[in-house]
Short mmCIF file of C-alpha atoms in Angstrom, two decimals:
data_model
loop_
_atom_site.label_atom_id
_atom_site.label_comp_id
_atom_site.label_asym_id
_atom_site.label_seq_id
_atom_site.Cartn_x
_atom_site.Cartn_y
_atom_site.Cartn_z
CA MET A 1 97.35 -102.06 -146.91
CA SER A 2 96.65 -98.58 -145.59
CA ASP A 3 96.93 -98.32 -141.84
CA ASN A 4 95.15 -94.99 -141.46
CA ILE A 5 91.62 -96.25 -142.12
CA ASN A 6 89.80 -97.76 -139.18
CA ILE A 7 87.04 -100.05 -140.42
CA ARG A 8 83.96 -100.18 -138.22
CA LEU A 9 82.05 -103.41 -138.35
CA GLN A 10 78.93 -104.38 -136.46
CA PHE A 11 78.33 -107.88 -135.13
CA THR A 12 74.78 -108.62 -133.96
CA PHE A 13 74.50 -111.86 -132.00
CA ASP A 14 73.44 -113.72 -128.89
CA VAL A 15 75.78 -115.77 -126.72
CA PRO A 16 73.87 -119.11 -126.67
CA CYS A 17 73.58 -119.09 -130.47
CA VAL A 18 75.85 -121.76 -131.93
CA TRP A 19 76.09 -120.02 -135.31
CA SER A 20 76.96 -116.73 -133.63
CA TYR A 21 79.90 -118.46 -131.93
CA PHE A 22 81.05 -120.00 -135.21
CA ALA A 23 80.79 -116.60 -136.92
CA PHE A 24 82.73 -114.93 -134.13
CA ALA A 25 85.50 -117.55 -134.18
CA ARG A 26 85.90 -117.10 -137.93
CA LEU A 27 85.74 -113.31 -137.59
CA ARG A 28 88.52 -113.30 -134.99
CA ARG A 29 90.74 -115.37 -137.26
CA ALA A 30 90.00 -113.05 -140.19
CA LEU A 31 90.66 -109.99 -138.01
CA ALA A 32 93.99 -111.44 -136.84
CA ARG A 33 95.10 -111.86 -140.46
CA PHE A 34 93.79 -108.44 -141.46
CA ARG A 35 95.50 -106.71 -138.53
CA ALA A 36 98.75 -108.61 -139.11
CA GLU A 37 98.89 -106.95 -142.52
CA GLY A 38 98.45 -103.50 -140.97
CA GLY A 39 94.67 -103.24 -141.21
CA ARG A 40 92.69 -101.54 -138.48
CA ALA A 41 89.19 -102.59 -137.54
CA GLU A 42 86.85 -101.91 -134.66
CA VAL A 43 84.09 -104.37 -133.79
CA VAL A 44 80.86 -102.89 -132.45
CA PHE A 45 78.83 -105.56 -130.66
CA ARG A 46 75.07 -105.23 -131.00
CA PRO A 47 72.81 -107.26 -128.68
CA PHE A 48 70.08 -109.66 -129.67
CA GLN A 49 68.16 -112.06 -127.43
CA LEU A 50 67.04 -115.40 -128.80
CA ASP A 51 64.54 -115.51 -125.93
CA PRO A 52 63.99 -112.24 -124.04
CA ASN A 53 61.66 -114.12 -121.67
CA ALA A 54 64.28 -116.65 -120.57
CA THR A 55 64.79 -116.65 -116.81
CA VAL A 56 67.92 -115.87 -114.83
CA ALA A 57 67.90 -119.38 -113.35
CA GLY A 58 67.54 -120.79 -116.85
CA GLU A 59 66.97 -124.38 -117.91
CA LEU A 60 68.99 -127.15 -119.47
CA LYS A 61 69.88 -126.28 -123.05
CA THR A 62 69.04 -129.82 -124.13
CA ASP A 63 65.44 -129.19 -123.02
CA VAL A 64 65.37 -126.00 -125.12
CA ILE A 65 66.77 -127.87 -128.14
CA ARG A 66 64.20 -130.65 -127.70
CA ARG A 67 61.35 -128.11 -127.55
CA ALA A 68 62.62 -126.12 -130.54
CA PHE A 69 63.66 -128.88 -132.90
CA GLY A 70 62.23 -132.15 -131.59
CA GLY A 71 63.82 -135.37 -132.72
CA ASP A 72 66.85 -136.99 -131.15
CA VAL A 73 68.53 -134.42 -128.89
CA GLU A 74 71.60 -136.61 -128.44
CA GLU A 75 72.08 -136.72 -132.19
CA THR A 76 71.58 -132.95 -132.53
CA VAL A 77 74.11 -132.22 -129.77
CA ALA A 78 76.60 -134.66 -131.32
CA GLU A 79 76.27 -132.93 -134.69
CA ILE A 80 76.77 -129.48 -133.13
CA THR A 81 79.78 -130.74 -131.15
CA ALA A 82 81.35 -132.20 -134.30
CA LEU A 83 80.83 -128.95 -136.22
CA ALA A 84 82.38 -127.03 -133.34
CA ALA A 85 85.43 -129.31 -133.35
CA GLU A 86 85.95 -128.45 -137.03
CA GLU A 87 86.12 -124.80 -135.93
CA GLY A 88 88.66 -125.64 -133.24
CA LEU A 89 86.03 -125.15 -130.52
CA LEU A 90 85.17 -127.49 -127.66
CA PHE A 91 81.44 -127.76 -127.03
CA ARG A 92 79.80 -129.29 -123.98
CA HIS A 93 76.03 -128.93 -124.11
CA HIS A 94 74.67 -131.68 -121.90
CA LYS A 95 74.75 -129.53 -118.76
CA ALA A 96 74.73 -126.13 -120.50
CA ILE A 97 72.23 -123.64 -119.09
CA PHE A 98 70.07 -121.58 -121.44
CA SER A 99 69.22 -118.41 -119.51
CA ASN A 100 68.50 -114.73 -119.98
CA THR A 101 71.36 -112.92 -121.72
CA PHE A 102 70.52 -109.31 -120.82
CA GLU A 103 73.25 -109.02 -118.16
CA ALA A 104 75.79 -110.67 -120.46
CA HIS A 105 75.07 -108.07 -123.16
CA ARG A 106 75.32 -105.31 -120.55
CA LEU A 107 78.73 -106.66 -119.55
CA ILE A 108 79.85 -106.77 -123.20
CA ALA A 109 78.93 -103.10 -123.60
CA LEU A 110 80.84 -102.30 -120.39
CA ALA A 111 83.88 -104.24 -121.63
CA SER A 112 83.71 -102.53 -125.02
CA ARG A 113 83.91 -99.13 -123.33
CA GLN A 114 87.10 -100.38 -121.67
CA GLY A 115 88.59 -101.65 -124.95
CA LEU A 116 88.03 -105.29 -124.05
CA GLY A 117 84.87 -106.11 -126.00
CA GLU A 118 86.34 -108.84 -128.20
CA GLU A 119 87.99 -110.56 -125.26
CA MET A 120 84.81 -110.43 -123.18
CA VAL A 121 82.66 -111.83 -125.97
CA GLU A 122 85.09 -114.72 -126.50
CA ARG A 123 85.06 -115.52 -122.77
CA LEU A 124 81.26 -115.45 -122.58
CA PHE A 125 80.89 -117.73 -125.60
CA ARG A 126 83.32 -120.17 -124.00
CA ALA A 127 81.61 -119.87 -120.62
CA HIS A 128 78.30 -120.95 -122.09
CA HIS A 129 79.30 -123.44 -124.78
CA THR A 130 82.34 -125.07 -123.15
CA ASP A 131 82.22 -124.41 -119.40
CA GLU A 132 78.44 -124.90 -119.07
CA LEU A 133 78.14 -121.82 -116.85
CA ASN A 134 74.99 -119.79 -116.30
CA ILE A 135 75.82 -116.47 -117.94
CA ALA A 136 72.76 -114.80 -116.39
CA ASP A 137 74.21 -115.21 -112.90
CA VAL A 138 75.75 -111.91 -111.79
CA GLY A 139 78.32 -113.63 -109.57
CA THR A 140 79.50 -115.68 -112.54
CA LEU A 141 79.63 -112.58 -114.75
CA ARG A 142 81.67 -110.67 -112.16
CA ARG A 143 84.20 -113.50 -112.08
CA LEU A 144 84.41 -113.68 -115.87
CA ALA A 145 84.82 -109.90 -116.06
CA ALA A 146 87.70 -110.08 -113.60
CA GLU A 147 89.33 -112.85 -115.68
CA VAL A 148 89.30 -110.60 -118.73
CA GLY A 149 90.38 -107.49 -116.81
CA VAL A 150 87.08 -105.62 -117.05
CA HIS A 151 86.27 -103.29 -114.17
CA TRP A 152 82.78 -104.19 -113.01
CA SER A 153 79.94 -101.68 -112.90
CA ASP A 154 76.23 -102.12 -112.27
CA GLY A 155 75.39 -99.34 -114.74
CA GLY A 156 74.44 -99.43 -118.39
CA GLY A 157 71.16 -101.31 -118.12
CA ASP A 158 69.07 -98.57 -119.72
CA GLU A 159 71.52 -98.25 -122.61
CA THR A 160 71.45 -102.01 -123.19
CA ARG A 161 67.65 -102.05 -123.19
CA ALA A 162 67.62 -99.17 -125.68
CA GLU A 163 70.13 -100.93 -127.95
CA LEU A 164 68.13 -104.17 -127.88
CA GLU A 165 65.09 -102.16 -128.94
CA ARG A 166 67.05 -100.46 -131.74
CA VAL A 167 68.18 -103.84 -133.06
CA ARG A 168 64.62 -105.16 -132.91
CA ARG A 169 63.26 -102.12 -134.73
CA SER A 170 65.93 -102.47 -137.41
CA GLY A 171 64.23 -105.69 -138.46
CA VAL A 172 66.77 -108.24 -137.18
CA ARG A 173 64.92 -111.49 -136.46
CA GLY A 174 67.82 -113.91 -136.44
CA VAL A 175 71.55 -113.90 -135.78
CA PRO A 176 74.42 -113.64 -136.49
CA VAL A 177 74.42 -110.50 -138.62
CA LEU A 178 77.64 -108.79 -139.73
CA GLN A 179 77.88 -105.39 -141.37
CA PHE A 180 81.19 -104.00 -142.59
CA ALA A 181 81.17 -100.19 -142.73
CA ASP A 182 78.16 -99.16 -144.83
CA ARG A 183 78.11 -102.29 -147.00
CA PRO A 184 75.06 -104.61 -147.08
CA ALA A 185 74.68 -106.84 -144.04
CA MET A 186 75.92 -110.44 -144.14
CA THR A 187 73.83 -113.02 -142.31
CA GLY A 188 74.70 -116.46 -141.00
CA ALA A 189 78.11 -117.94 -140.27
CA GLN A 190 80.14 -116.76 -143.27
CA SER A 191 83.48 -118.40 -144.04
CA GLU A 192 86.74 -116.95 -142.73
CA GLU A 193 87.82 -116.15 -146.29
CA ASP A 194 84.57 -114.30 -147.04
CA LEU A 195 84.98 -112.28 -143.85
CA LEU A 196 88.58 -111.42 -144.73
CA ALA A 197 87.45 -110.34 -148.20
CA ALA A 198 84.72 -108.19 -146.65
CA LEU A 199 87.30 -106.50 -144.41
CA ALA A 200 89.51 -105.79 -147.42
CA LYS A 201 86.61 -104.34 -149.43
CA ALA A 202 85.40 -102.18 -146.54
#
């Protein structure tokens, strides 16, 4: 595999989205295999908000699930938790907080500029889905940034707003969306093997 071509792939997602987390976990495994064989790839994280009107204080995710899907919330959470376990992920959603993700996306952009985008995204997914933390809380985000080694800044808000608008105008209405180089976009949580194949083709 040639090591002089750096593949640029775009990953559009939101942190509370279960399928975005599954897609990211599979992407990281595919990237690890691709890079182990000498491949080079850069992930560009593009922000999307499932609910731009969510508050900073947030609400219990189980209440959001009940409102969105109805039915037996316990059963839905159990199914999601079981699917996560198959991915090697630990989900705890009974006390998870669904809140506004603007500041989380701003932090991801900040981390990406410092070469730590992938690590920051992984930590934020885990913070929400496993640790049941409120990822809209700036104090929480500062602590998570420090864990990853990201130097905190309060800047970048205007750029994040502009990028959210660009994603919206591009027609994205659901996530995750993956685009490898200039190839057609892939939607939903693709398999690890499909993602590895897409890397190879790109």
